[in-house]
Short mmCIF file of C-alpha atoms and ligand atoms in Angstrom, two decimals:
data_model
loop_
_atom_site.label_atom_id
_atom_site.label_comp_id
_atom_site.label_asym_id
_atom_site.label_seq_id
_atom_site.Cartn_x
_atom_site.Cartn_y
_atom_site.Cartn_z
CA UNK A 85 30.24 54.92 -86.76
CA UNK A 86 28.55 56.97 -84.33
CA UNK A 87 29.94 56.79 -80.63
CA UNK A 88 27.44 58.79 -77.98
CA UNK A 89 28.01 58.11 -74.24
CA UNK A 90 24.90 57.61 -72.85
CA UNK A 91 25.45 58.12 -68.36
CA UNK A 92 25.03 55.16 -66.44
CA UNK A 93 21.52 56.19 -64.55
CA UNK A 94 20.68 57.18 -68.32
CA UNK A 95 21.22 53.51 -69.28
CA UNK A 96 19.85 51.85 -66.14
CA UNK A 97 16.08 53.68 -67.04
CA UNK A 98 16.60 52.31 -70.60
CA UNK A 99 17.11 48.76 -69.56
CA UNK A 100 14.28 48.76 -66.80
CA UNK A 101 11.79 49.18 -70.17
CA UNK A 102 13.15 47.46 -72.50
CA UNK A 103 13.54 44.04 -69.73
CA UNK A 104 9.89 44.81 -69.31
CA UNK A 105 9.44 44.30 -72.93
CA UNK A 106 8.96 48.45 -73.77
CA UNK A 107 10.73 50.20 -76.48
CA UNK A 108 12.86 52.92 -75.37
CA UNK A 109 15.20 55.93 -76.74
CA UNK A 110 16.67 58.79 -75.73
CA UNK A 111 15.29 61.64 -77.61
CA UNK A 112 15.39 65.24 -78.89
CA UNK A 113 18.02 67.66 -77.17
CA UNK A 114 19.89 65.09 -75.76
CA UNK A 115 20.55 62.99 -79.05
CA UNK A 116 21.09 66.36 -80.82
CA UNK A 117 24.27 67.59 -78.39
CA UNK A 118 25.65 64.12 -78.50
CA UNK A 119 25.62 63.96 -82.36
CA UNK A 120 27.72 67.57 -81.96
CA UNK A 121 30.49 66.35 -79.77
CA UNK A 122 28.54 68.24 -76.61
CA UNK A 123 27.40 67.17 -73.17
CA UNK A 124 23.76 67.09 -73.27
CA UNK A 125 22.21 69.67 -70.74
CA UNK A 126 19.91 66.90 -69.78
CA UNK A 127 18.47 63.38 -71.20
CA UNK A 128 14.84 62.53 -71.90
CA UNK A 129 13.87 59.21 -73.15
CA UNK A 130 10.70 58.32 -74.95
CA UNK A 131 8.90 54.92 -74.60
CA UNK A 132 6.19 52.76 -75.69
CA UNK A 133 5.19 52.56 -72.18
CA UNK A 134 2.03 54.13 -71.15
CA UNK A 135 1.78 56.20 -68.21
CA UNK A 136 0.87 53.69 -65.12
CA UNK A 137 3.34 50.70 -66.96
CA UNK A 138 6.07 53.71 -66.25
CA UNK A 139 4.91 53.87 -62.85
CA UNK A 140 5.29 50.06 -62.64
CA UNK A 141 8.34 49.31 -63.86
CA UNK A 142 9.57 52.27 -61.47
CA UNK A 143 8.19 51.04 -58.65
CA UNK A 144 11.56 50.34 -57.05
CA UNK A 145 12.34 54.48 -57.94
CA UNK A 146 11.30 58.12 -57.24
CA UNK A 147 9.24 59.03 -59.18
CA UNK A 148 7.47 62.52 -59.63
CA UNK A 149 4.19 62.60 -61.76
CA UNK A 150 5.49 66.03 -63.56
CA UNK A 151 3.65 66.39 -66.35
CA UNK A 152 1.27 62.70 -66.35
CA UNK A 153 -1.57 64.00 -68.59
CA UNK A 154 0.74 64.66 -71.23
CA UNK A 155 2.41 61.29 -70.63
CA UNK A 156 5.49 62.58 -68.55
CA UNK A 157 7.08 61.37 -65.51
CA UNK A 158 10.51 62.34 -63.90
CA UNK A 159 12.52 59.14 -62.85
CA UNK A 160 15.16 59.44 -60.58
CA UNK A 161 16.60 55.77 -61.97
CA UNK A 162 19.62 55.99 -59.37
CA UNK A 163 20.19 57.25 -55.72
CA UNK A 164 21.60 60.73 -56.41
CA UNK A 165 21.89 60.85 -60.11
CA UNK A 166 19.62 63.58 -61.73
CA UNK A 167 16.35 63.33 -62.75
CA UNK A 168 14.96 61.74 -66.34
CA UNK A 169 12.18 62.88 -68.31
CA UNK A 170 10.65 60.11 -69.65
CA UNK A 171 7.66 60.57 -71.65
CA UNK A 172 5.33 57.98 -73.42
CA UNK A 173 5.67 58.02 -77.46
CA UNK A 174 2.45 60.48 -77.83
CA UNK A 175 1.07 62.40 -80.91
CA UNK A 176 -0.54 66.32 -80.41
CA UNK A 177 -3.91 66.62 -80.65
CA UNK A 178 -5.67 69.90 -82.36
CA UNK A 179 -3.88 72.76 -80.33
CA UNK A 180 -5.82 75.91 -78.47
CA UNK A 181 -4.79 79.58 -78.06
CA UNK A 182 -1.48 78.42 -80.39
CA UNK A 183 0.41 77.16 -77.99
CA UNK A 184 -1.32 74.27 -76.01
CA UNK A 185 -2.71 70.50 -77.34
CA UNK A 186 -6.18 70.49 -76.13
CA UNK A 187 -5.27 66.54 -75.35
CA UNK A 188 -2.10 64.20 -76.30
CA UNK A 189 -2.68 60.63 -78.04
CA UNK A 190 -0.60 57.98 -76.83
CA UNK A 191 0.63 55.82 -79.85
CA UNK A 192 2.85 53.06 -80.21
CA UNK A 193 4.90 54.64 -82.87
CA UNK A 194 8.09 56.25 -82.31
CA UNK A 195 7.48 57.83 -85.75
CA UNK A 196 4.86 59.03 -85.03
CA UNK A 197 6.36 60.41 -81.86
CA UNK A 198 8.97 61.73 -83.98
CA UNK A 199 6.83 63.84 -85.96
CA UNK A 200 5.03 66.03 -83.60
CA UNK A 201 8.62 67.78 -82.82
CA UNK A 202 9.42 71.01 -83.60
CA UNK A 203 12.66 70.74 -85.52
CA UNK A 204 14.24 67.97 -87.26
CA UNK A 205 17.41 68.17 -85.76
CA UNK A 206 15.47 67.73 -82.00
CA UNK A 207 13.54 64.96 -84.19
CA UNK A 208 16.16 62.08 -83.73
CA UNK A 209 16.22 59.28 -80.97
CA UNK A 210 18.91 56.71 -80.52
CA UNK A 211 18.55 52.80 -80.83
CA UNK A 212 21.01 50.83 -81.93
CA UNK A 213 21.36 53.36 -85.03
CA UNK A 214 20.29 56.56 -84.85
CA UNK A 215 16.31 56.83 -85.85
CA UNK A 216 16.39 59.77 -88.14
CA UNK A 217 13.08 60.03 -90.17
CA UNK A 218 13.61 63.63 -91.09
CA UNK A 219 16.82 64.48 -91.62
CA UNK A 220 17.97 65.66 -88.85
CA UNK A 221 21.61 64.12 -89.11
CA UNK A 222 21.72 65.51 -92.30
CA UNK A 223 20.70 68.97 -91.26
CA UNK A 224 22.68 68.75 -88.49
CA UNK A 225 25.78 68.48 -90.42
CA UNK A 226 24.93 71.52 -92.84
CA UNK A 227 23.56 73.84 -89.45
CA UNK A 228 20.33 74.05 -90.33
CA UNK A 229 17.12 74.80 -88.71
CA UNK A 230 13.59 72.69 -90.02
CA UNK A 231 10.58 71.85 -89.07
CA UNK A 232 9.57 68.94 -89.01
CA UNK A 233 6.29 68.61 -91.67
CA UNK A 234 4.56 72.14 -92.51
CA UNK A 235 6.48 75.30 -91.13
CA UNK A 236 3.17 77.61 -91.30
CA UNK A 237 1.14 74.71 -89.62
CA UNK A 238 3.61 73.97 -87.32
CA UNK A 239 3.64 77.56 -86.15
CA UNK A 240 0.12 77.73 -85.88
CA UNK A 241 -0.16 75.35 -83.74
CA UNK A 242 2.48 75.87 -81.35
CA UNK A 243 4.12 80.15 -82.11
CA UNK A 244 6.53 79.47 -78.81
CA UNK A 245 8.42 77.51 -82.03
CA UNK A 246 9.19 80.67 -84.20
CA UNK A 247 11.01 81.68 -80.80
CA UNK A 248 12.77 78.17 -80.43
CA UNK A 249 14.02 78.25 -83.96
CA UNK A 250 15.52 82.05 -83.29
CA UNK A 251 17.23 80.54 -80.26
CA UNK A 252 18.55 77.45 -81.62
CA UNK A 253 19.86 79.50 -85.01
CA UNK A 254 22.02 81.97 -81.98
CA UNK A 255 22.93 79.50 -79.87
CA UNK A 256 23.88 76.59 -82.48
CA UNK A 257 24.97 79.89 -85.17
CA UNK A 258 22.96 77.55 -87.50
CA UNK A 259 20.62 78.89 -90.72
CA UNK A 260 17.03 78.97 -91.18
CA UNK A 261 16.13 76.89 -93.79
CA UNK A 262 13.77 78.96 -96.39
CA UNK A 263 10.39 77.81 -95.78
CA UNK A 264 11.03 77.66 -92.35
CA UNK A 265 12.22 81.05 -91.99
CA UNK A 266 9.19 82.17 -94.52
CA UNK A 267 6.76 81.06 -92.35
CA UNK A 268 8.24 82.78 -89.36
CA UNK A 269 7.93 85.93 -90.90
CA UNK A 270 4.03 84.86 -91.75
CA UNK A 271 3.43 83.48 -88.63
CA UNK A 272 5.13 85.78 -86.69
CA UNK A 273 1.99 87.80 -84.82
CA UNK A 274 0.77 84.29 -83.23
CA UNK A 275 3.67 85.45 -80.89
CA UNK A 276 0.81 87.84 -79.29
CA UNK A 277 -0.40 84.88 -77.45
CA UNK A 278 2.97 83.58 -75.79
CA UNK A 279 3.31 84.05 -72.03
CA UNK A 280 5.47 86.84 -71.70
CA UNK A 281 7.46 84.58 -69.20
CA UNK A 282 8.02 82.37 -72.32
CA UNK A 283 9.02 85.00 -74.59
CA UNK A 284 11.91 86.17 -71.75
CA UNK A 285 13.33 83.05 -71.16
CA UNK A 286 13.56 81.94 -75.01
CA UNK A 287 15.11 85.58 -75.77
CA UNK A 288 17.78 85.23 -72.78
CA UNK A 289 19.24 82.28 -74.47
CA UNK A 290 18.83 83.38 -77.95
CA UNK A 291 20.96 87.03 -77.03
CA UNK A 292 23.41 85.31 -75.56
CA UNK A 293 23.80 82.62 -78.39
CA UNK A 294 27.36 82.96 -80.61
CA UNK A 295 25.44 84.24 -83.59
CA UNK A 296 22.79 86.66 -81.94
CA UNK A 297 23.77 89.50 -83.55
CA UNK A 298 23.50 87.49 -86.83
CA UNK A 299 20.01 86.78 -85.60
CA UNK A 300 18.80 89.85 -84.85
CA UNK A 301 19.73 91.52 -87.60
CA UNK A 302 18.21 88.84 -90.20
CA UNK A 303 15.42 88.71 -88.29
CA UNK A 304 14.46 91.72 -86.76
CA UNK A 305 11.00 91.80 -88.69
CA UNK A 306 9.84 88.74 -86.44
CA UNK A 307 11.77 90.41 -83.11
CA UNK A 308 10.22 93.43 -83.12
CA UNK A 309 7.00 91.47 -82.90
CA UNK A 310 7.71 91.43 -79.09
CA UNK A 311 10.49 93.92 -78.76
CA UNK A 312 8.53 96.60 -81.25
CA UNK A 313 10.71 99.15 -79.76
CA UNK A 314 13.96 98.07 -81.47
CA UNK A 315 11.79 98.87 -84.86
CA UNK A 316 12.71 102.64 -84.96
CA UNK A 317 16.22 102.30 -84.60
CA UNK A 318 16.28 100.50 -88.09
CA UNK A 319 17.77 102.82 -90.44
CA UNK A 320 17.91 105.43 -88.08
CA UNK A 321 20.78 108.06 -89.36
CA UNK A 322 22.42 109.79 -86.62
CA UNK A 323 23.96 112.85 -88.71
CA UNK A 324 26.90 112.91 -86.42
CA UNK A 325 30.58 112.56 -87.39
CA UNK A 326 31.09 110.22 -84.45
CA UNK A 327 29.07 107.92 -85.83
CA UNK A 328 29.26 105.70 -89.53
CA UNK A 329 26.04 103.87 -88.63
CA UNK A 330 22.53 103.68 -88.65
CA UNK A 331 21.57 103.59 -84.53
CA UNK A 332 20.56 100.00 -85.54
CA UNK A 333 23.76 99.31 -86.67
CA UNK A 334 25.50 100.67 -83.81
CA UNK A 335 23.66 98.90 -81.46
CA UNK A 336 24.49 95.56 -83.18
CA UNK A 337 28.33 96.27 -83.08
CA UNK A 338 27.85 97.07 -79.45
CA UNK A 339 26.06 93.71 -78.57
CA UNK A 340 28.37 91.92 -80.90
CA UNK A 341 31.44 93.01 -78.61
CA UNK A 342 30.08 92.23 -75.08
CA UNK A 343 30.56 89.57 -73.65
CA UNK A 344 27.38 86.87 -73.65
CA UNK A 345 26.25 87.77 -70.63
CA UNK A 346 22.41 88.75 -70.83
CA UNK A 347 23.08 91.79 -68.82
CA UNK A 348 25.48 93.42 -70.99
CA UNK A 349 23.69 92.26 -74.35
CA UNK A 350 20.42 94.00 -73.16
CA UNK A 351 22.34 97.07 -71.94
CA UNK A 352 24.30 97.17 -75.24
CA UNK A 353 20.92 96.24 -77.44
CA UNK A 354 18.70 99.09 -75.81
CA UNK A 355 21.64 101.59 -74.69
CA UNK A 356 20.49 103.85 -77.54
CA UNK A 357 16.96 102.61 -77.98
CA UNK A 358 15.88 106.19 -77.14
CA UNK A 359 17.83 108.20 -79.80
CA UNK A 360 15.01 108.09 -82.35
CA UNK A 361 12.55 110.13 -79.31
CA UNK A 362 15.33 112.93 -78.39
CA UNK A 363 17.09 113.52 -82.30
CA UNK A 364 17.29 116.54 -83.76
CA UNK A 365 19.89 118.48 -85.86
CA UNK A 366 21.32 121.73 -85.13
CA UNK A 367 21.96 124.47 -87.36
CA UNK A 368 24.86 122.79 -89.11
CA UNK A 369 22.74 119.52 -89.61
CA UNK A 370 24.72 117.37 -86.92
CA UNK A 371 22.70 115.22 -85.60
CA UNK A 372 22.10 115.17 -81.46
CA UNK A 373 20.39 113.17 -78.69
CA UNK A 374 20.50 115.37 -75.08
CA UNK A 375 19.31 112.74 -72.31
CA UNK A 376 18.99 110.02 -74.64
CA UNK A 377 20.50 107.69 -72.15
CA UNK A 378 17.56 108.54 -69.72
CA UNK A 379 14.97 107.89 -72.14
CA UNK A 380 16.62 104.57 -73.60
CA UNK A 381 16.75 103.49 -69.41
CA UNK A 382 12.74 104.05 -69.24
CA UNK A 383 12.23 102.34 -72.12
CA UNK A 384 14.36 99.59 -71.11
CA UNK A 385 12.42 99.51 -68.09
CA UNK A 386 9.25 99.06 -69.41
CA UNK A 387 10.20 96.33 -72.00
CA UNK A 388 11.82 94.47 -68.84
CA UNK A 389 8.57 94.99 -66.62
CA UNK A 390 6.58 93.31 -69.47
CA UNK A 391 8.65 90.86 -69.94
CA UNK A 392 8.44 89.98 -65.92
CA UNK A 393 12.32 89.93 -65.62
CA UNK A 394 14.09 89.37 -62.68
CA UNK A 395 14.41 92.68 -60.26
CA UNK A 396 18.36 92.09 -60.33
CA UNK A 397 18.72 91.46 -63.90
CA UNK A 398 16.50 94.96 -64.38
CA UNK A 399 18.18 96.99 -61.38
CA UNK A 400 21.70 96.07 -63.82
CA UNK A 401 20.60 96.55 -67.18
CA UNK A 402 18.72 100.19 -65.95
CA UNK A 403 22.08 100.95 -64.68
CA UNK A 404 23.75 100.47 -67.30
CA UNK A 405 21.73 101.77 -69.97
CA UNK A 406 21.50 104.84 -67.92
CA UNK A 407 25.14 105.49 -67.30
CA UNK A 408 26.90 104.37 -69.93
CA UNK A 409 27.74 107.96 -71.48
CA UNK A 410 29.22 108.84 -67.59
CA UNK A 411 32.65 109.72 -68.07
CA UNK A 412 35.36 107.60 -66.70
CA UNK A 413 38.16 110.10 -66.88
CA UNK A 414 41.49 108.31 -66.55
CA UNK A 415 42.12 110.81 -62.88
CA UNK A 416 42.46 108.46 -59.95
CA UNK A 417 40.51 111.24 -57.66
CA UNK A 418 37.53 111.49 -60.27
CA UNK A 419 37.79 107.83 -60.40
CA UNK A 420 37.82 107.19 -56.71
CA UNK A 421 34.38 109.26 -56.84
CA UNK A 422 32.92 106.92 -59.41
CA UNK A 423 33.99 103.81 -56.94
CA UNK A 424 32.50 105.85 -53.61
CA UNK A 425 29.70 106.20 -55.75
CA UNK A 426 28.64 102.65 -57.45
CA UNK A 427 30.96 100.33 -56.09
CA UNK A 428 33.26 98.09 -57.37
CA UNK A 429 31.01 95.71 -59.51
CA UNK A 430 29.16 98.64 -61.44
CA UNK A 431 31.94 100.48 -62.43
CA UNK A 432 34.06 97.53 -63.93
CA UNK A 433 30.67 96.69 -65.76
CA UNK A 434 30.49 100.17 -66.95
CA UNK A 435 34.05 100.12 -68.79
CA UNK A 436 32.59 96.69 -70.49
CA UNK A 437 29.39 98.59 -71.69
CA UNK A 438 31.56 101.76 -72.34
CA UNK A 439 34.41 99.77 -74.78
CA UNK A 440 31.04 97.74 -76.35
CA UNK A 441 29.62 101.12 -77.43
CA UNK A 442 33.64 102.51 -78.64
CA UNK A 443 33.87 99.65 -80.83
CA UNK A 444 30.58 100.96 -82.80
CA UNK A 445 31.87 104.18 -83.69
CA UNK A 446 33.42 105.97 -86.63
CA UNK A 447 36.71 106.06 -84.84
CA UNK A 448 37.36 104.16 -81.37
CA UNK A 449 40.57 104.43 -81.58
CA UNK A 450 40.60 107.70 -79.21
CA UNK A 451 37.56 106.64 -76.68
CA UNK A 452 39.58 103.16 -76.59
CA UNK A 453 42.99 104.72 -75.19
CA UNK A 454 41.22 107.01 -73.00
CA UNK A 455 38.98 104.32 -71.28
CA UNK A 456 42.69 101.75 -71.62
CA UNK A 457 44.03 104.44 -69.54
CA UNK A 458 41.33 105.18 -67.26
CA UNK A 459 41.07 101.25 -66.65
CA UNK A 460 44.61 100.81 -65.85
CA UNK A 461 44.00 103.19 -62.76
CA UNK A 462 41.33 102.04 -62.08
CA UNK A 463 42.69 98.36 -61.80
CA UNK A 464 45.93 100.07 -59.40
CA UNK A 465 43.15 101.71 -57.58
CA UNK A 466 42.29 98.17 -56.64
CA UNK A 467 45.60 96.61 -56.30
CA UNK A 468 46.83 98.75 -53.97
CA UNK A 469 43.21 98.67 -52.01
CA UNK A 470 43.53 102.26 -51.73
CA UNK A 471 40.51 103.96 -49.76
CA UNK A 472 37.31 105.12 -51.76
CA UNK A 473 34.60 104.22 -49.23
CA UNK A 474 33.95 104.67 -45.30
CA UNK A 475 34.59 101.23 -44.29
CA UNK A 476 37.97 101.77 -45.89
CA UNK A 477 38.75 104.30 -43.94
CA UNK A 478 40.54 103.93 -40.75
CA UNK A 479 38.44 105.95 -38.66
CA UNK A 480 35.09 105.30 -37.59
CA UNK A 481 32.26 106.42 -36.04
CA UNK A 482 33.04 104.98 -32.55
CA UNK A 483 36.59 106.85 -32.86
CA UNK A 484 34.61 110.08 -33.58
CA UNK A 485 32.55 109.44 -30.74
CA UNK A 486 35.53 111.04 -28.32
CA UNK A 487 34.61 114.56 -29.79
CA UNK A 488 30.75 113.78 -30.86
CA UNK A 489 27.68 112.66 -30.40
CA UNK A 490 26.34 110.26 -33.77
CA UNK A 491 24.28 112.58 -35.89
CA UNK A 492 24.20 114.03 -39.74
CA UNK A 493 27.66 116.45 -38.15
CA UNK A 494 29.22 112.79 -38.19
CA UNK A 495 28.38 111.88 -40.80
CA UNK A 496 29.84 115.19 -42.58
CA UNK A 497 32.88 115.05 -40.84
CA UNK A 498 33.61 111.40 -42.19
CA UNK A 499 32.93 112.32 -45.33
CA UNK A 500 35.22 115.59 -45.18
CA UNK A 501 38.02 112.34 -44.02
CA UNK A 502 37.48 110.03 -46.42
CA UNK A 503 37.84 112.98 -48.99
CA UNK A 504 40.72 114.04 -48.16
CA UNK A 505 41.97 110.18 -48.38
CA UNK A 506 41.08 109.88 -51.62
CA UNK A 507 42.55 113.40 -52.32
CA UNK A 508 45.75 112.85 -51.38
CA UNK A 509 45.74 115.35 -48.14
CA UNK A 510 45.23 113.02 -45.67
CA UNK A 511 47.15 109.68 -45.12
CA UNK A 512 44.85 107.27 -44.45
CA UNK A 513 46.12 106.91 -40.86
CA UNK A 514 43.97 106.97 -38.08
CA UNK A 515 46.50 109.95 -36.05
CA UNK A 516 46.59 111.82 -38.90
CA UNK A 517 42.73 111.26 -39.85
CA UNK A 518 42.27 112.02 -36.24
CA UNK A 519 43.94 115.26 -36.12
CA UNK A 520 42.09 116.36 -39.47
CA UNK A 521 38.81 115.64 -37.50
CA UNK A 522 39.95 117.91 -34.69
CA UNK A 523 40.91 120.75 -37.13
CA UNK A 524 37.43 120.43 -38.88
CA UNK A 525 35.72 120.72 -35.70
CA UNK A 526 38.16 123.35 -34.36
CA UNK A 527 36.88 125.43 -37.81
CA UNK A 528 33.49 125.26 -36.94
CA UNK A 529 34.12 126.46 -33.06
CA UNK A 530 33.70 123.62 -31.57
CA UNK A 531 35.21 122.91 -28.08
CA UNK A 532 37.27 119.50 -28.51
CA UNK A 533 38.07 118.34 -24.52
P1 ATP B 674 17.48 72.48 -74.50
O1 ATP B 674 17.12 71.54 -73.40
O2 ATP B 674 18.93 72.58 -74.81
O3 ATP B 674 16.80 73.79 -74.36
P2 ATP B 674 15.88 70.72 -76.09
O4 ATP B 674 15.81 70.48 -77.56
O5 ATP B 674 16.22 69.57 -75.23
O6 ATP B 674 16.90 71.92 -75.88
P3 ATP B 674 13.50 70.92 -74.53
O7 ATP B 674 12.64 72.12 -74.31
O8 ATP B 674 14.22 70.31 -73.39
O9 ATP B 674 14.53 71.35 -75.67
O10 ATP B 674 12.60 69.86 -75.27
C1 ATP B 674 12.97 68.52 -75.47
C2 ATP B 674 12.49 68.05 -76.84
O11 ATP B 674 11.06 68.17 -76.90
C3 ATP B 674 13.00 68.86 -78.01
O12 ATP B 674 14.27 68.42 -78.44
C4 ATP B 674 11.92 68.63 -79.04
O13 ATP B 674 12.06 67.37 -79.63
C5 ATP B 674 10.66 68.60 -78.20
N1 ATP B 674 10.03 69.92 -78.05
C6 ATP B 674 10.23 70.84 -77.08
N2 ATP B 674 9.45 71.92 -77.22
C7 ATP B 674 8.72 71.69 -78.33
C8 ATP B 674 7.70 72.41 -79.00
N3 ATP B 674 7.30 73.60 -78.57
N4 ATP B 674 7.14 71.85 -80.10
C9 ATP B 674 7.54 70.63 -80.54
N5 ATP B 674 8.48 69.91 -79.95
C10 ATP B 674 9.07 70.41 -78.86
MG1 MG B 675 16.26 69.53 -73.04
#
């Protein structure tokens, strides 16, 4: 027997329809999470209720008129409890530009309803039983991914689906059933008329989803559609005895050991995306890529521009991409500079995208114990707060002020300190920083009263 929990405020909308003689489910996502032992990330209900009976029977609640042409309205069916989708049982009508109905059809049928979803395990609602026209229990149970009628027409209509089904196959590590799959990879250039704002938020969740790397590499034919720049590293041989695979490959073991984080499974995706422009092979036939980590940043860049991302998620991923051949010698000075540098933050997330790339080459064993040691100092660094920026240092301007006036000399001369700090040469003190201050200005003749 099936035993779903629906939420109280989830239960209270039901009840308001059905008393006023509507049918009523919960549908899709919601239905689907239950039936996998997960809280649902939200709950939308379909009905039999046309638009303006909704607003009736919710006079008494807020209501916001979301999406009303297409039969939508969010209920807010108790004081503080989130908000409901609930949308009228509706069929598609023909679809423009391959992604949007020209109209929707109100019907009374929760078939019907049923069938204009995308997959059938999003197909299912729940009623006393669960209402399962197309299998979706079923498919459920073996992890795989349908559509619901005709794959090709289904894509046709609506491409933003190719993109769901990727996502839902990384996220849920479920298959691609044939057909469906097929008519991805026939379908695949309707993708040229998705918003790119769709595209980016459909491929966040799908690279962060247990079995992206799965995904990708099965279906790379349909990614590159929209990330065409991850073609060339397909079967790219890097003629290097560092490396035992292809710069495809490489980039897949990378991404497959980050942590799902979007930020560190671009960075690992794209950190070599621009070997293939900077190869060549020297007169032994190894195989090199000078400034490849600059070039893989611009292109990262410009797939992140198009793709309208987020200025903090780019400013990161750049970063990353860019640096993460920089050497984090295990020296605490050298170290220290890295910290003064790029702070805190950025140089833990550059031993994460530094192990990620280790664990894709011939032999990580070496890069891993140097970057095990060079973490382990880093982490004391930290522990014992020792001093790798000005405002650790325990001297300041106004201190200096005594013996000069604020200027680009100041600045110098705190530098100079908080060098010697992190050298070693100077406790960080402020007597002793203070006499080291005097003895720098003494050197360049100046008169200290
Ligand atoms: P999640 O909320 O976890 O992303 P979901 O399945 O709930 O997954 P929503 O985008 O919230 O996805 O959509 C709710 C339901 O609406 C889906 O379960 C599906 O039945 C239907 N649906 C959503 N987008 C489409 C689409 N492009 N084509 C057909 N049906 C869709
Ligand atoms: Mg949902």
């Amino acid at each position: 027997m099936i035993n779903i929990t629906i939420p109280e405020y989830v239960k209270k909308a039901l009840l308001i329809l059905q008393k006023n003689g509507y049918e009523a489910y919960p549908v899709g996502g919601c239905v689907r999470d239950s039936l996998m032992g997960k809280a649902p990330y939200d709950w939308d209900i379909t009905t039999s209720a046309l638009p303006d009976e909704m607003k009736k029977v919710f006079c008494d609640c807020r209501v916001i008129e979301t999406g009303i042409q297409h039969g939508t309205l969010t209920v807010f069916s108790q004081e503080g409890s989130p908000s409901l989708e609930i949308t009228t049982f509706r069929t598609d009508g023909d679809y423009e530009d391959h992604r949007h109905p020209q109209h929707v059809l109100f019907t009374n049928s929760l078939h019907e309803d049923l069938s204009r979803r995308d997959f059938t395990i999003n197909a299912m609602a729940l009623g006393k039983d669960i209402v399962d026209p197309f299998g979706g229990f079923k498919d459920l149970a073996e992890k795989v991914i349908r559509c619901v009628g005709e794959p090709e027409k289904r894509f046709e209509e609506d491409a933003l689906r190719i993109l769901r089904a990727l996502r839902f196959a990384s996220v849920l590590g479920f298959s691609i059933e044939a057909e469906t799959a097929k008519a991805m990879e026939k379908k695949k250039q309707l993708l040229l008329h998705i918003a790119p704002e769709r595209i980016y938020s459909e491929w966040k969740k799908m690279l962060c989803g247990q079995a992206a790397v799965q995904v990708l590499r099965r279906y790379i034919s349909v990614i590159g559609q929209f990330l065409p720049e991850l073609l060339p590293m397909c079967g790219f041989l890097q003629y290097n005895p560092h490396h035992c695979y292809d710069v495809w490959e490489h980039s897949l073991h990378a991404v497959e050991n980050t942590p799902p984080c979007f930020t560190f499974r671009m960075a690992a995706l794209f950190h070599d995306v621009g070997k293939p422009d900077t190869f060549f092979r020297d007169a032994d036939g190894i195989g090199h890529f000078y400034g490849h980590a600059r070039k893989s940043a611009e292109k990262v860049t410009h797939i992140l521009d198009r793709l309208r991302a987020d200025n903090a998620a780019k400013e990161k991923i750049e970063f990353l991409v860019a640096n993460h051949g920089l050497s984090l010698p295990p020296e605490e000075i050298l170290l220290k500079k890295r910290l003064r540098k790029f702070g805190e933050e950025a140089v833990h997330d550059l031993f994460i995208i530094q192990r990620a790339d280790a664990s894709a080459l011939a032999n990580p064993e070496e890069k891993y114990r140097e970057l095990d040691c060079a973490e382990q100092i880093f982490n004391k660094i930290l522990q014992e707060k020792q001093c790798f920026s000005l405002k650790d240092l325990m001297v300041t301007g106004e201190d200096l002020k005594a013996y000069m006036s604020p200027g680009p000399e100041m600045g110098k001369l705190l530098s100079f300190l908080l060098e010697k700090v992190m050298e070693g040469t100077c406790a960080n003190e402020k007597s002793s920083l203070l006499s080291a201050a005097q003895k720098w200005l003494q050197e360049r003749g100046r008169k200290i009263d």
